[in-house]
Amino acid sequence: MANYNKVILMGNLTRDPELSYLPSQTPVAEFGLAINRVWTGQDGQKQESTCFVDCRAFGKQAETLNKYMSKGSPIFVEGRLDLDTWTAQDGSKRSKHRVTVERFQFLGSGGQNSGGGGGGYARGGGNQGGGSEPDTIDDIPF
């Protein structure tokens, strides 16, 4: 049986990215996305809801997100859905779905992001086929 795990989201950061490092010194950026949905109900009234999603990026992507993005910044994200599990302090088992970012695209300059829009960044190389990872931030096509 075939499997496919792909998530595509466009929204705004709910908080500044939080950059940390794994024991291997790999950068990790965690951030939240708010994705708004607007529709007209059967009664003709405008309806609105917001979905909040936690995301995680690794490597140069994490450093780029941390450098250029802030709360309110719009972003387009492609990635995969992962399930994190852990044991809470009270001994109970906990779990949470999170999107692991594989590609992202900066969008317009909405929110507090005054750096402008356009461009994007996709981690490449390896056995994923296609593209190579930029050596410096200057190599990213904005």
PDB file of C-alpha atoms in Angstrom:
ATOM      1  CA  MET A   1       0.000   0.000   0.000  1.00  0.00           C
ATOM      2  CA  ALA A   2       1.340   3.435  -0.955  1.00  0.00           C
ATOM      3  CA  ASN A   3       1.795   6.172   1.630  1.00  0.00           C
ATOM      4  CA  TYR A   4       1.898   9.937   1.213  1.00  0.00           C
ATOM      5  CA  ASN A   5       2.519  12.565   3.884  1.00  0.00           C
ATOM      6  CA  LYS A   6       2.390  16.145   2.576  1.00  0.00           C
ATOM      7  CA  VAL A   7       1.170  19.291   4.312  1.00  0.00           C
ATOM      8  CA  ILE A   8       0.769  22.634   2.538  1.00  0.00           C
ATOM      9  CA  LEU A   9      -0.110  25.680   4.645  1.00  0.00           C
ATOM     10  CA  MET A  10      -0.196  29.436   4.229  1.00  0.00           C
ATOM     11  CA  GLY A  11      -0.648  31.644   7.256  1.00  0.00           C
ATOM     12  CA  ASN A  12       0.963  34.046   9.685  1.00  0.00           C
ATOM     13  CA  LEU A  13       3.450  33.365  12.469  1.00  0.00           C
ATOM     14  CA  THR A  14       1.815  33.448  15.894  1.00  0.00           C
ATOM     15  CA  ARG A  15       5.128  34.162  17.622  1.00  0.00           C
ATOM     16  CA  ASP A  16       8.763  34.858  16.793  1.00  0.00           C
ATOM     17  CA  PRO A  17      10.664  31.704  15.785  1.00  0.00           C
ATOM     18  CA  GLU A  18      12.538  30.082  18.677  1.00  0.00           C
ATOM     19  CA  LEU A  19      15.998  28.961  17.583  1.00  0.00           C
ATOM     20  CA  SER A  20      17.779  26.209  19.500  1.00  0.00           C
ATOM     21  CA  TYR A  21      20.414  23.602  18.711  1.00  0.00           C
ATOM     22  CA  LEU A  22      20.411  19.811  18.886  1.00  0.00           C
ATOM     23  CA  PRO A  23      23.348  18.074  20.638  1.00  0.00           C
ATOM     24  CA  SER A  24      24.787  17.628  17.116  1.00  0.00           C
ATOM     25  CA  GLN A  25      24.746  21.457  16.791  1.00  0.00           C
ATOM     26  CA  THR A  26      22.002  21.291  14.122  1.00  0.00           C
ATOM     27  CA  PRO A  27      19.869  24.456  14.312  1.00  0.00           C
ATOM     28  CA  VAL A  28      16.151  23.981  15.016  1.00  0.00           C
ATOM     29  CA  ALA A  29      13.516  26.713  14.693  1.00  0.00           C
ATOM     30  CA  GLU A  30      10.076  26.241  16.187  1.00  0.00           C
ATOM     31  CA  PHE A  31       7.191  28.544  15.370  1.00  0.00           C
ATOM     32  CA  GLY A  32       3.420  28.591  15.289  1.00  0.00           C
ATOM     33  CA  LEU A  33       1.197  29.332  12.303  1.00  0.00           C
ATOM     34  CA  ALA A  34      -2.304  30.751  12.316  1.00  0.00           C
ATOM     35  CA  ILE A  35      -4.334  29.786   9.261  1.00  0.00           C
ATOM     36  CA  ASN A  36      -7.582  31.727   8.855  1.00  0.00           C
ATOM     37  CA  ARG A  37     -10.667  30.427   7.081  1.00  0.00           C
ATOM     38  CA  VAL A  38     -13.544  32.711   6.054  1.00  0.00           C
ATOM     39  CA  TRP A  39     -16.816  31.505   4.553  1.00  0.00           C
ATOM     40  CA  THR A  40     -20.473  32.436   4.299  1.00  0.00           C
ATOM     41  CA  GLY A  41     -22.838  30.281   6.328  1.00  0.00           C
ATOM     42  CA  GLN A  42     -26.252  29.055   5.196  1.00  0.00           C
ATOM     43  CA  ASP A  43     -27.794  32.034   6.964  1.00  0.00           C
ATOM     44  CA  GLY A  44     -25.735  34.401   4.769  1.00  0.00           C
ATOM     45  CA  GLN A  45     -23.555  35.531   7.671  1.00  0.00           C
ATOM     46  CA  LYS A  46     -19.794  35.717   7.342  1.00  0.00           C
ATOM     47  CA  GLN A  47     -18.125  32.989   9.407  1.00  0.00           C
ATOM     48  CA  GLU A  48     -14.499  32.867  10.466  1.00  0.00           C
ATOM     49  CA  SER A  49     -12.257  30.330  12.164  1.00  0.00           C
ATOM     50  CA  THR A  50      -8.539  30.033  12.839  1.00  0.00           C
ATOM     51  CA  CYS A  51      -6.449  26.871  12.921  1.00  0.00           C
ATOM     52  CA  PHE A  52      -3.218  26.984  14.924  1.00  0.00           C
ATOM     53  CA  VAL A  53      -0.379  24.670  13.848  1.00  0.00           C
ATOM     54  CA  ASP A  54       3.066  24.174  15.388  1.00  0.00           C
ATOM     55  CA  CYS A  55       5.965  23.879  12.921  1.00  0.00           C
ATOM     56  CA  ARG A  56       9.633  22.929  13.132  1.00  0.00           C
ATOM     57  CA  ALA A  57      12.488  23.581  10.661  1.00  0.00           C
ATOM     58  CA  PHE A  58      16.065  22.306  10.744  1.00  0.00           C
ATOM     59  CA  GLY A  59      19.489  23.408   9.483  1.00  0.00           C
ATOM     60  CA  LYS A  60      19.940  26.495   7.335  1.00  0.00           C
ATOM     61  CA  GLN A  61      16.185  26.764   6.955  1.00  0.00           C
ATOM     62  CA  ALA A  62      15.899  27.220  10.722  1.00  0.00           C
ATOM     63  CA  GLU A  63      18.547  29.943  10.715  1.00  0.00           C
ATOM     64  CA  THR A  64      16.908  31.727   7.770  1.00  0.00           C
ATOM     65  CA  LEU A  65      13.464  31.634   9.368  1.00  0.00           C
ATOM     66  CA  ASN A  66      14.874  32.899  12.650  1.00  0.00           C
ATOM     67  CA  LYS A  67      16.701  35.754  10.911  1.00  0.00           C
ATOM     68  CA  TYR A  68      13.942  37.036   8.627  1.00  0.00           C
ATOM     69  CA  MET A  69      10.612  36.068  10.190  1.00  0.00           C
ATOM     70  CA  SER A  70       8.780  37.450  13.203  1.00  0.00           C
ATOM     71  CA  LYS A  71       5.343  37.344  14.776  1.00  0.00           C
ATOM     72  CA  GLY A  72       2.717  38.258  12.180  1.00  0.00           C
ATOM     73  CA  SER A  73       4.904  37.472   9.150  1.00  0.00           C
ATOM     74  CA  PRO A  74       3.080  35.658   6.322  1.00  0.00           C
ATOM     75  CA  ILE A  75       4.633  32.428   5.051  1.00  0.00           C
ATOM     76  CA  PHE A  76       3.877  29.496   2.753  1.00  0.00           C
ATOM     77  CA  VAL A  77       5.044  26.157   4.169  1.00  0.00           C
ATOM     78  CA  GLU A  78       5.354  22.669   2.671  1.00  0.00           C
ATOM     79  CA  GLY A  79       6.263  19.775   4.881  1.00  0.00           C
ATOM     80  CA  ARG A  80       5.210  16.545   6.511  1.00  0.00           C
ATOM     81  CA  LEU A  81       3.067  15.764   9.514  1.00  0.00           C
ATOM     82  CA  ASP A  82       4.907  14.198  12.453  1.00  0.00           C
ATOM     83  CA  LEU A  83       3.672  12.913  15.800  1.00  0.00           C
ATOM     84  CA  ASP A  84       5.702  13.864  18.866  1.00  0.00           C
ATOM     85  CA  THR A  85       5.163  11.762  21.994  1.00  0.00           C
ATOM     86  CA  TRP A  86       6.514  12.300  25.510  1.00  0.00           C
ATOM     87  CA  THR A  87       5.827  11.597  29.166  1.00  0.00           C
ATOM     88  CA  ALA A  88       4.583  14.571  31.176  1.00  0.00           C
ATOM     89  CA  GLN A  89       5.882  15.427  34.647  1.00  0.00           C
ATOM     90  CA  ASP A  90       2.836  13.731  36.177  1.00  0.00           C
ATOM     91  CA  GLY A  91       3.714  10.494  34.337  1.00  0.00           C
ATOM     92  CA  SER A  92       0.921  10.712  31.767  1.00  0.00           C
ATOM     93  CA  LYS A  93       1.617   9.979  28.108  1.00  0.00           C
ATOM     94  CA  ARG A  94       1.235  13.029  25.841  1.00  0.00           C
ATOM     95  CA  SER A  95       1.331  13.490  22.080  1.00  0.00           C
ATOM     96  CA  LYS A  96       1.013  16.299  19.565  1.00  0.00           C
ATOM     97  CA  HIS A  97       1.043  16.622  15.784  1.00  0.00           C
ATOM     98  CA  ARG A  98       3.539  19.061  14.295  1.00  0.00           C
ATOM     99  CA  VAL A  99       4.580  20.004  10.756  1.00  0.00           C
ATOM    100  CA  THR A 100       8.234  19.433   9.885  1.00  0.00           C
ATOM    101  CA  VAL A 101       9.107  22.064   7.282  1.00  0.00           C
ATOM    102  CA  GLU A 102      10.661  20.780   4.067  1.00  0.00           C
ATOM    103  CA  ARG A 103      10.245  23.977   2.019  1.00  0.00           C
ATOM    104  CA  PHE A 104       8.977  27.468   2.659  1.00  0.00           C
ATOM    105  CA  GLN A 105       8.278  30.653   0.740  1.00  0.00           C
ATOM    106  CA  PHE A 106       8.368  34.158   2.166  1.00  0.00           C
ATOM    107  CA  LEU A 107       5.215  36.074   1.278  1.00  0.00           C
ATOM    108  CA  GLY A 108       4.427  39.820   1.169  1.00  0.00           C
ATOM    109  CA  SER A 109       5.412  42.239   3.885  1.00  0.00           C
ATOM    110  CA  GLY A 110       2.265  41.936   6.009  1.00  0.00           C
ATOM    111  CA  GLY A 111       2.379  42.064   9.775  1.00  0.00           C
ATOM    112  CA  GLN A 112       5.578  43.413  11.295  1.00  0.00           C
ATOM    113  CA  ASN A 113       7.834  41.872   8.654  1.00  0.00           C
ATOM    114  CA  SER A 114       9.204  44.904   6.820  1.00  0.00           C
ATOM    115  CA  GLY A 115      11.782  42.935   4.861  1.00  0.00           C
ATOM    116  CA  GLY A 116       9.598  42.599   1.793  1.00  0.00           C
ATOM    117  CA  GLY A 117       8.363  39.449   0.154  1.00  0.00           C
ATOM    118  CA  GLY A 118       9.149  37.090  -2.616  1.00  0.00           C
ATOM    119  CA  GLY A 119      11.766  34.427  -2.896  1.00  0.00           C
ATOM    120  CA  GLY A 120      11.841  31.235  -0.982  1.00  0.00           C
ATOM    121  CA  TYR A 121      14.005  28.444   0.261  1.00  0.00           C
ATOM    122  CA  ALA A 122      13.885  24.697  -0.139  1.00  0.00           C
ATOM    123  CA  ARG A 123      16.308  22.288   1.432  1.00  0.00           C
ATOM    124  CA  GLY A 124      17.794  20.246  -1.376  1.00  0.00           C
ATOM    125  CA  GLY A 125      20.567  17.809  -2.073  1.00  0.00           C
ATOM    126  CA  GLY A 126      20.952  14.422  -0.486  1.00  0.00           C
ATOM    127  CA  ASN A 127      18.755  11.703  -1.878  1.00  0.00           C
ATOM    128  CA  GLN A 128      15.707  13.945  -2.148  1.00  0.00           C
ATOM    129  CA  GLY A 129      16.601  14.684  -5.760  1.00  0.00           C
ATOM    130  CA  GLY A 130      16.930  18.197  -7.051  1.00  0.00           C
ATOM    131  CA  GLY A 131      18.579  21.392  -5.965  1.00  0.00           C
ATOM    132  CA  SER A 132      21.466  21.945  -3.673  1.00  0.00           C
ATOM    133  CA  GLU A 133      21.576  23.697  -0.352  1.00  0.00           C
ATOM    134  CA  PRO A 134      22.927  27.264  -0.517  1.00  0.00           C
ATOM    135  CA  ASP A 135      26.313  27.812   1.101  1.00  0.00           C
ATOM    136  CA  THR A 136      25.410  31.222   2.544  1.00  0.00           C
ATOM    137  CA  ILE A 137      22.332  33.354   3.090  1.00  0.00           C
ATOM    138  CA  ASP A 138      23.446  35.404   0.056  1.00  0.00           C
ATOM    139  CA  ASP A 139      22.873  32.343  -2.161  1.00  0.00           C
ATOM    140  CA  ILE A 140      19.161  32.186  -1.338  1.00  0.00           C
ATOM    141  CA  PRO A 141      17.098  33.597  -4.245  1.00  0.00           C
ATOM    142  CA  PHE A 142      14.959  36.360  -2.713  1.00  0.00           C
TER     143      PHE A 142
END
